[in-house]
Amino acid sequence: MLGSLFLPLRNVLSPQAALENANAHLENAHKAKNSELALTYCNEAQKALDRIRTSERKALVSSVSVEDRAIRNEIASTYFELGELLGNLKHRDKAQTCYKNSEKWG
C-alpha cells in the first residue's frame, strides 16, 4: 500500500494531483501510531506539494480566476495543516517552513 503513495522525487505533479497525494499522506500521518511514521508521512506530503510544476505554480499564483484561487487556498491550507502536524511532532523548523509556504500560496 505504501509503495503506491510514495512517488519518485523527479516526478512533477499537477496542483490537483499534488493536493490529493499530500492530503493522503497527511491523513495517514494523523492515523500513525508512532511519531517516526507520522514524520515520514509529513515529509512525503511536503515533497508532493513541492513537486507542483514550476510553470503551473507561477500561473496559479498570478491568476485571478475563482478556480485557481480555490486551488491556491487548498494548497495553503494543506501547508498550514502540515505545519501544525510538524509542530506537534516537535519539528518546529520544518513547521515554520510550511507556515511560510502557506502564506506564499494563500
Tab-separated table of N, CA, C and O in Angstrom:
chain	number	residue	atom	x	y	z
A	1	MET	N	0.819	-1.189	0.000
A	1	MET	CA	0.000	0.000	0.000
A	1	MET	C	0.869	1.261	0.000
A	1	MET	O	0.591	2.195	-0.711
A	2	LEU	N	1.922	1.281	0.803
A	2	LEU	CA	2.749	2.479	0.869
A	2	LEU	C	3.440	2.765	-0.446
A	2	LEU	O	3.638	3.911	-0.804
A	3	GLY	N	3.805	1.727	-1.193
A	3	GLY	CA	4.520	1.923	-2.440
A	3	GLY	C	3.752	2.774	-3.430
A	3	GLY	O	4.337	3.536	-4.193
A	4	SER	N	2.435	2.670	-3.431
A	4	SER	CA	1.645	3.445	-4.383
A	4	SER	C	1.546	4.912	-3.996
A	4	SER	O	1.283	5.762	-4.830
A	5	LEU	N	1.767	5.235	-2.732
A	5	LEU	CA	1.686	6.618	-2.287
A	5	LEU	C	3.000	7.362	-2.444
A	5	LEU	O	3.023	8.566	-2.570
A	6	PHE	N	4.116	6.652	-2.408
A	6	PHE	CA	5.415	7.285	-2.464
A	6	PHE	C	5.874	7.375	-3.911
A	6	PHE	O	6.069	6.380	-4.578
A	7	LEU	N	6.043	8.602	-4.401
A	7	LEU	CA	6.436	8.837	-5.783
A	7	LEU	C	7.911	9.198	-5.855
A	7	LEU	O	8.439	9.813	-4.939
A	8	PRO	N	8.574	8.848	-6.945
A	8	PRO	CA	9.952	9.294	-7.111
A	8	PRO	C	10.019	10.813	-7.085
A	8	PRO	O	9.115	11.490	-7.564
A	9	LEU	N	11.092	11.355	-6.543
A	9	LEU	CA	11.211	12.797	-6.367
A	9	LEU	C	11.150	13.557	-7.680
A	9	LEU	O	10.666	14.664	-7.736
A	10	ARG	N	11.640	12.973	-8.764
A	10	ARG	CA	11.693	13.704	-10.034
A	10	ARG	C	10.338	13.902	-10.683
A	10	ARG	O	10.203	14.714	-11.581
A	11	ASN	N	9.342	13.168	-10.268
A	11	ASN	CA	8.019	13.325	-10.870
A	11	ASN	C	7.429	14.684	-10.520
A	11	ASN	O	7.382	15.064	-9.360
A	12	VAL	N	7.013	15.396	-11.544
A	12	VAL	CA	6.286	16.640	-11.301
A	12	VAL	C	4.807	16.307	-11.284
A	12	VAL	O	4.359	15.363	-11.918
A	13	LEU	N	4.057	17.083	-10.541
A	13	LEU	CA	2.638	16.816	-10.384
A	13	LEU	C	1.830	18.054	-10.718
A	13	LEU	O	2.283	19.177	-10.515
A	14	SER	N	0.625	17.826	-11.178
A	14	SER	CA	-0.311	18.933	-11.332
A	14	SER	C	-0.706	19.373	-9.923
A	14	SER	O	-0.572	18.601	-8.963
A	15	PRO	N	-1.193	20.587	-9.776
A	15	PRO	CA	-1.596	21.037	-8.437
A	15	PRO	C	-2.636	20.111	-7.797
A	15	PRO	O	-2.542	19.802	-6.608
A	16	GLN	N	-3.599	19.658	-8.581
A	16	GLN	CA	-4.636	18.786	-8.029
A	16	GLN	C	-4.062	17.441	-7.594
A	16	GLN	O	-4.396	16.940	-6.521
A	17	ALA	N	-3.180	16.865	-8.399
A	17	ALA	CA	-2.549	15.590	-8.036
A	17	ALA	C	-1.674	15.758	-6.798
A	17	ALA	O	-1.654	14.881	-5.922
A	18	ALA	N	-0.963	16.871	-6.717
A	18	ALA	CA	-0.123	17.131	-5.545
A	18	ALA	C	-0.978	17.242	-4.283
A	18	ALA	O	-0.625	16.695	-3.232
A	19	LEU	N	-2.106	17.936	-4.392
A	19	LEU	CA	-3.010	18.068	-3.250
A	19	LEU	C	-3.558	16.716	-2.814
A	19	LEU	O	-3.588	16.411	-1.617
A	20	GLU	N	-4.003	15.924	-3.764
A	20	GLU	CA	-4.549	14.606	-3.434
A	20	GLU	C	-3.497	13.741	-2.747
A	20	GLU	O	-3.772	13.090	-1.740
A	21	ASN	N	-2.283	13.754	-3.296
A	21	ASN	CA	-1.198	12.959	-2.728
A	21	ASN	C	-0.834	13.468	-1.337
A	21	ASN	O	-0.701	12.679	-0.392
A	22	ALA	N	-0.678	14.775	-1.203
A	22	ALA	CA	-0.308	15.353	0.090
A	22	ALA	C	-1.383	15.090	1.147
A	22	ALA	O	-1.066	14.731	2.287
A	23	ASN	N	-2.640	15.246	0.769
A	23	ASN	CA	-3.719	15.013	1.729
A	23	ASN	C	-3.806	13.553	2.151
A	23	ASN	O	-4.114	13.261	3.307
A	24	ALA	N	-3.511	12.632	1.240
A	24	ALA	CA	-3.473	11.213	1.606
A	24	ALA	C	-2.366	10.956	2.629
A	24	ALA	O	-2.570	10.234	3.615
A	25	HIS	N	-1.204	11.567	2.407
A	25	HIS	CA	-0.109	11.411	3.362
A	25	HIS	C	-0.454	12.044	4.712
A	25	HIS	O	-0.138	11.478	5.762
A	26	LEU	N	-1.099	13.213	4.692
A	26	LEU	CA	-1.480	13.858	5.949
A	26	LEU	C	-2.497	13.020	6.721
A	26	LEU	O	-2.418	12.909	7.942
A	27	GLU	N	-3.428	12.449	6.007
A	27	GLU	CA	-4.419	11.579	6.653
A	27	GLU	C	-3.713	10.404	7.327
A	27	GLU	O	-4.012	10.061	8.475
A	28	ASN	N	-2.759	9.805	6.622
A	28	ASN	CA	-2.001	8.697	7.203
A	28	ASN	C	-1.149	9.154	8.376
A	28	ASN	O	-0.988	8.423	9.352
A	29	ALA	N	-0.593	10.366	8.296
A	29	ALA	CA	0.208	10.893	9.397
A	29	ALA	C	-0.643	11.064	10.654
A	29	ALA	O	-0.198	10.747	11.762
A	30	HIS	N	-1.869	11.534	10.479
A	30	HIS	CA	-2.768	11.702	11.625
A	30	HIS	C	-3.116	10.349	12.253
A	30	HIS	O	-3.320	10.274	13.463
A	31	LYS	N	-3.179	9.314	11.447
A	31	LYS	CA	-3.549	7.979	11.926
A	31	LYS	C	-2.354	7.185	12.444
A	31	LYS	O	-2.548	6.153	13.075
A	32	ALA	N	-1.143	7.647	12.168
A	32	ALA	CA	0.063	6.895	12.520
A	32	ALA	C	0.141	6.672	14.030
A	32	ALA	O	-0.172	7.560	14.820
A	33	LYS	N	0.580	5.480	14.398
A	33	LYS	CA	0.672	5.111	15.810
A	33	LYS	C	1.944	5.623	16.473
A	33	LYS	O	2.017	5.713	17.686
A	34	ASN	N	2.962	5.949	15.661
A	34	ASN	CA	4.187	6.468	16.270
A	34	ASN	C	4.665	7.701	15.512
A	34	ASN	O	4.317	7.926	14.358
A	35	SER	N	5.463	8.500	16.201
A	35	SER	CA	5.869	9.788	15.638
A	35	SER	C	6.823	9.646	14.458
A	35	SER	O	6.814	10.490	13.565
A	36	GLU	N	7.647	8.600	14.425
A	36	GLU	CA	8.555	8.422	13.289
A	36	GLU	C	7.783	8.177	11.998
A	36	GLU	O	8.116	8.742	10.954
A	37	LEU	N	6.778	7.344	12.065
A	37	LEU	CA	5.959	7.065	10.886
A	37	LEU	C	5.182	8.317	10.484
A	37	LEU	O	5.088	8.645	9.297
A	38	ALA	N	4.660	9.035	11.455
A	38	ALA	CA	3.937	10.278	11.162
A	38	ALA	C	4.853	11.278	10.470
A	38	ALA	O	4.457	11.930	9.505
A	39	LEU	N	6.101	11.377	10.930
A	39	LEU	CA	7.060	12.289	10.317
A	39	LEU	C	7.372	11.874	8.878
A	39	LEU	O	7.484	12.723	7.992
A	40	THR	N	7.476	10.584	8.635
A	40	THR	CA	7.707	10.089	7.278
A	40	THR	C	6.567	10.513	6.359
A	40	THR	O	6.803	11.003	5.251
A	41	TYR	N	5.349	10.359	6.813
A	41	TYR	CA	4.198	10.784	6.012
A	41	TYR	C	4.198	12.294	5.797
A	41	TYR	O	3.870	12.776	4.716
A	42	CYS	N	4.572	13.044	6.820
A	42	CYS	CA	4.650	14.502	6.679
A	42	CYS	C	5.684	14.897	5.632
A	42	CYS	O	5.433	15.781	4.806
A	43	ASN	N	6.828	14.250	5.670
A	43	ASN	CA	7.875	14.537	4.687
A	43	ASN	C	7.395	14.233	3.275
A	43	ASN	O	7.662	14.993	2.338
A	44	GLU	N	6.676	13.152	3.109
A	44	GLU	CA	6.147	12.787	1.792
A	44	GLU	C	5.073	13.777	1.340
A	44	GLU	O	4.983	14.102	0.161
A	45	ALA	N	4.274	14.269	2.271
A	45	ALA	CA	3.263	15.275	1.929
A	45	ALA	C	3.937	16.543	1.432
A	45	ALA	O	3.517	17.124	0.422
A	46	GLN	N	4.989	16.953	2.121
A	46	GLN	CA	5.699	18.155	1.702
A	46	GLN	C	6.360	17.958	0.341
A	46	GLN	O	6.322	18.838	-0.512
A	47	LYS	N	6.936	16.794	0.116
A	47	LYS	CA	7.551	16.505	-1.189
A	47	LYS	C	6.503	16.558	-2.300
A	47	LYS	O	6.781	17.057	-3.390
A	48	ALA	N	5.312	16.041	-2.031
A	48	ALA	CA	4.248	16.061	-3.041
A	48	ALA	C	3.903	17.502	-3.419
A	48	ALA	O	3.792	17.832	-4.606
A	49	LEU	N	3.761	18.361	-2.429
A	49	LEU	CA	3.433	19.762	-2.715
A	49	LEU	C	4.577	20.465	-3.431
A	49	LEU	O	4.342	21.324	-4.284
A	50	ASP	N	5.793	20.101	-3.092
A	50	ASP	CA	6.958	20.711	-3.743
A	50	ASP	C	7.114	20.264	-5.196
A	50	ASP	O	7.870	20.873	-5.943
A	51	ARG	N	6.419	19.212	-5.593
A	51	ARG	CA	6.532	18.697	-6.960
A	51	ARG	C	5.580	19.347	-7.955
A	51	ARG	O	5.505	18.933	-9.105
A	52	ILE	N	4.845	20.355	-7.531
A	52	ILE	CA	3.970	21.052	-8.475
A	52	ILE	C	4.852	21.708	-9.527
A	52	ILE	O	5.846	22.348	-9.214
A	53	ARG	N	4.476	21.500	-10.774
A	53	ARG	CA	5.254	22.069	-11.889
A	53	ARG	C	5.476	23.553	-11.689
A	53	ARG	O	4.555	24.297	-11.351
A	54	THR	N	6.697	23.996	-11.922
A	54	THR	CA	7.045	25.404	-11.739
A	54	THR	C	6.160	26.303	-12.592
A	54	THR	O	5.674	27.339	-12.126
A	55	SER	N	5.921	25.902	-13.817
A	55	SER	CA	5.091	26.735	-14.694
A	55	SER	C	3.664	26.843	-14.150
A	55	SER	O	3.052	27.919	-14.191
A	56	GLU	N	3.136	25.748	-13.630
A	56	GLU	CA	1.780	25.792	-13.074
A	56	GLU	C	1.743	26.585	-11.776
A	56	GLU	O	0.775	27.277	-11.485
A	57	ARG	N	2.810	26.477	-10.998
A	57	ARG	CA	2.899	27.234	-9.750
A	57	ARG	C	2.843	28.736	-10.043
A	57	ARG	O	2.079	29.471	-9.438
A	58	LYS	N	3.624	29.167	-11.012
A	58	LYS	CA	3.648	30.592	-11.375
A	58	LYS	C	2.303	31.037	-11.926
A	58	LYS	O	1.821	32.129	-11.611
A	59	ALA	N	1.697	30.199	-12.743
A	59	ALA	CA	0.397	30.548	-13.319
A	59	ALA	C	-0.673	30.651	-12.231
A	59	ALA	O	-1.502	31.570	-12.258
A	60	LEU	N	-0.654	29.731	-11.276
A	60	LEU	CA	-1.641	29.767	-10.197
A	60	LEU	C	-1.484	31.000	-9.324
A	60	LEU	O	-2.468	31.629	-8.939
A	61	VAL	N	-0.252	31.328	-9.015
A	61	VAL	CA	-0.001	32.461	-8.127
A	61	VAL	C	-0.449	33.774	-8.766
A	61	VAL	O	-0.967	34.656	-8.091
A	62	SER	N	-0.260	33.897	-10.072
A	62	SER	CA	-0.613	35.154	-10.730
A	62	SER	C	-2.061	35.198	-11.227
A	62	SER	O	-2.541	36.254	-11.612
A	63	SER	N	-2.749	34.088	-11.201
A	63	SER	CA	-4.114	34.021	-11.721
A	63	SER	C	-5.118	34.663	-10.759
A	63	SER	O	-4.948	34.632	-9.544
A	64	VAL	N	-6.162	35.226	-11.339
A	64	VAL	CA	-7.236	35.815	-10.535
A	64	VAL	C	-8.546	35.031	-10.676
A	64	VAL	O	-9.558	35.437	-10.117
A	65	SER	N	-8.506	33.918	-11.385
A	65	SER	CA	-9.742	33.153	-11.578
A	65	SER	C	-10.177	32.502	-10.263
A	65	SER	O	-9.362	32.199	-9.387
A	66	VAL	N	-11.456	32.298	-10.137
A	66	VAL	CA	-12.035	31.716	-8.933
A	66	VAL	C	-11.503	30.298	-8.718
A	66	VAL	O	-11.163	29.919	-7.592
A	67	GLU	N	-11.409	29.535	-9.790
A	67	GLU	CA	-10.940	28.158	-9.689
A	67	GLU	C	-9.489	28.095	-9.216
A	67	GLU	O	-9.148	27.301	-8.339
A	68	ASP	N	-8.643	28.944	-9.799
A	68	ASP	CA	-7.238	28.957	-9.405
A	68	ASP	C	-7.065	29.450	-7.975
A	68	ASP	O	-6.233	28.938	-7.226
A	69	ARG	N	-7.855	30.426	-7.592
A	69	ARG	CA	-7.800	30.927	-6.217
A	69	ARG	C	-8.203	29.823	-5.237
A	69	ARG	O	-7.596	29.681	-4.169
A	70	ALA	N	-9.189	29.014	-5.613
A	70	ALA	CA	-9.628	27.918	-4.749
A	70	ALA	C	-8.515	26.877	-4.582
A	70	ALA	O	-8.274	26.394	-3.469
A	71	ILE	N	-7.829	26.561	-5.672
A	71	ILE	CA	-6.719	25.606	-5.594
A	71	ILE	C	-5.597	26.177	-4.737
A	71	ILE	O	-5.020	25.474	-3.896
A	72	ARG	N	-5.279	27.465	-4.940
A	72	ARG	CA	-4.242	28.104	-4.110
A	72	ARG	C	-4.613	28.036	-2.636
A	72	ARG	O	-3.764	27.745	-1.784
A	73	ASN	N	-5.872	28.293	-2.319
A	73	ASN	CA	-6.311	28.239	-0.926
A	73	ASN	C	-6.207	26.831	-0.359
A	73	ASN	O	-5.847	26.658	0.810
A	74	GLU	N	-6.520	25.829	-1.176
A	74	GLU	CA	-6.385	24.445	-0.729
A	74	GLU	C	-4.926	24.101	-0.458
A	74	GLU	O	-4.611	23.436	0.531
A	75	ILE	N	-4.042	24.540	-1.343
A	75	ILE	CA	-2.613	24.287	-1.153
A	75	ILE	C	-2.130	24.994	0.110
A	75	ILE	O	-1.407	24.408	0.926
A	76	ALA	N	-2.551	26.234	0.300
A	76	ALA	CA	-2.174	26.984	1.510
A	76	ALA	C	-2.673	26.272	2.763
A	76	ALA	O	-1.928	26.141	3.744
A	77	SER	N	-3.903	25.794	2.732
A	77	SER	CA	-4.467	25.081	3.886
A	77	SER	C	-3.718	23.789	4.171
A	77	SER	O	-3.493	23.428	5.332
A	78	THR	N	-3.340	23.094	3.113
A	78	THR	CA	-2.608	21.844	3.283
A	78	THR	C	-1.237	22.112	3.888
A	78	THR	O	-0.800	21.404	4.795
A	79	TYR	N	-0.547	23.151	3.402
A	79	TYR	CA	0.738	23.521	4.002
A	79	TYR	C	0.552	23.894	5.472
A	79	TYR	O	1.363	23.532	6.330
A	80	PHE	N	-0.514	24.628	5.789
A	80	PHE	CA	-0.755	25.029	7.175
A	80	PHE	C	-0.999	23.805	8.051
A	80	PHE	O	-0.440	23.686	9.148
A	81	GLU	N	-1.841	22.883	7.579
A	81	GLU	CA	-2.117	21.655	8.331
A	81	GLU	C	-0.836	20.855	8.539
A	81	GLU	O	-0.589	20.311	9.619
A	82	LEU	N	-0.011	20.805	7.504
A	82	LEU	CA	1.270	20.119	7.605
A	82	LEU	C	2.145	20.789	8.667
A	82	LEU	O	2.782	20.120	9.484
A	83	GLY	N	2.161	22.115	8.681
A	83	GLY	CA	2.917	22.841	9.692
A	83	GLY	C	2.434	22.540	11.101
A	83	GLY	O	3.247	22.351	12.020
A	84	GLU	N	1.129	22.471	11.280
A	84	GLU	CA	0.563	22.151	12.591
A	84	GLU	C	1.012	20.764	13.050
A	84	GLU	O	1.421	20.578	14.192
A	85	LEU	N	0.932	19.816	12.138
A	85	LEU	CA	1.314	18.445	12.476
A	85	LEU	C	2.805	18.352	12.789
A	85	LEU	O	3.203	17.711	13.768
A	86	LEU	N	3.631	19.013	11.983
A	86	LEU	CA	5.070	19.005	12.248
A	86	LEU	C	5.393	19.696	13.573
A	86	LEU	O	6.279	19.246	14.308
A	87	GLY	N	4.688	20.749	13.888
A	87	GLY	CA	4.867	21.407	15.184
A	87	GLY	C	4.529	20.480	16.334
A	87	GLY	O	5.249	20.425	17.342
A	88	ASN	N	3.444	19.730	16.186
A	88	ASN	CA	3.055	18.761	17.212
A	88	ASN	C	4.086	17.644	17.362
A	88	ASN	O	4.214	17.064	18.432
A	89	LEU	N	4.808	17.369	16.274
A	89	LEU	CA	5.851	16.343	16.309
A	89	LEU	C	7.204	16.913	16.754
A	89	LEU	O	8.225	16.249	16.665
A	90	LYS	N	7.183	18.177	17.193
A	90	LYS	CA	8.383	18.858	17.705
A	90	LYS	C	9.420	19.160	16.627
A	90	LYS	O	10.605	19.227	16.889
A	91	HIS	N	8.970	19.361	15.395
A	91	HIS	CA	9.845	19.753	14.286
A	91	HIS	C	9.478	21.181	13.898
A	91	HIS	O	8.907	21.440	12.843
A	92	ARG	N	9.845	22.098	14.773
A	92	ARG	CA	9.417	23.488	14.634
A	92	ARG	C	9.999	24.182	13.402
A	92	ARG	O	9.342	25.006	12.791
A	93	ASP	N	11.248	23.864	13.049
A	93	ASP	CA	11.849	24.493	11.861
A	93	ASP	C	11.086	24.098	10.601
A	93	ASP	O	10.786	24.945	9.761
A	94	LYS	N	10.772	22.815	10.484
A	94	LYS	CA	10.003	22.355	9.325
A	94	LYS	C	8.600	22.953	9.346
A	94	LYS	O	8.054	23.288	8.298
A	95	ALA	N	8.038	23.073	10.538
A	95	ALA	CA	6.703	23.662	10.664
A	95	ALA	C	6.725	25.110	10.181
A	95	ALA	O	5.822	25.538	9.450
A	96	GLN	N	7.749	25.864	10.573
A	96	GLN	CA	7.846	27.259	10.149
A	96	GLN	C	7.958	27.373	8.631
A	96	GLN	O	7.379	28.278	8.024
A	97	THR	N	8.703	26.458	8.015
A	97	THR	CA	8.816	26.453	6.557
A	97	THR	C	7.441	26.242	5.924
A	97	THR	O	7.084	26.910	4.954
A	98	CYS	N	6.668	25.337	6.489
A	98	CYS	CA	5.327	25.082	5.960
A	98	CYS	C	4.417	26.289	6.151
A	98	CYS	O	3.624	26.621	5.262
A	99	TYR	N	4.523	26.965	7.293
A	99	TYR	CA	3.709	28.162	7.520
A	99	TYR	C	4.060	29.244	6.500
A	99	TYR	O	3.177	29.928	5.981
A	100	LYS	N	5.352	29.391	6.208
A	100	LYS	CA	5.766	30.378	5.216
A	100	LYS	C	5.238	30.017	3.833
A	100	LYS	O	4.777	30.884	3.084
A	101	ASN	N	5.294	28.728	3.490
A	101	ASN	CA	4.746	28.280	2.208
A	101	ASN	C	3.243	28.507	2.154
A	101	ASN	O	2.705	28.871	1.107
A	102	SER	N	2.576	28.306	3.268
A	102	SER	CA	1.137	28.554	3.323
A	102	SER	C	0.836	30.023	3.026
A	102	SER	O	-0.088	30.327	2.276
A	103	GLU	N	1.627	30.910	3.611
A	103	GLU	CA	1.433	32.346	3.366
A	103	GLU	C	1.690	32.694	1.891
A	103	GLU	O	0.961	33.500	1.322
A	104	LYS	N	2.694	32.081	1.302
A	104	LYS	CA	3.002	32.360	-0.103
A	104	LYS	C	1.846	31.945	-1.012
A	104	LYS	O	1.540	32.626	-1.983
A	105	TRP	N	1.228	30.801	-0.709
A	105	TRP	CA	0.147	30.307	-1.555
A	105	TRP	C	-1.168	31.021	-1.264
A	105	TRP	O	-1.992	31.162	-2.149
A	106	GLY	N	-1.383	31.384	-0.014
A	106	GLY	CA	-2.675	31.953	0.377
A	106	GLY	C	-2.784	33.369	0.107
A	106	GLY	O	-3.149	34.081	-0.656
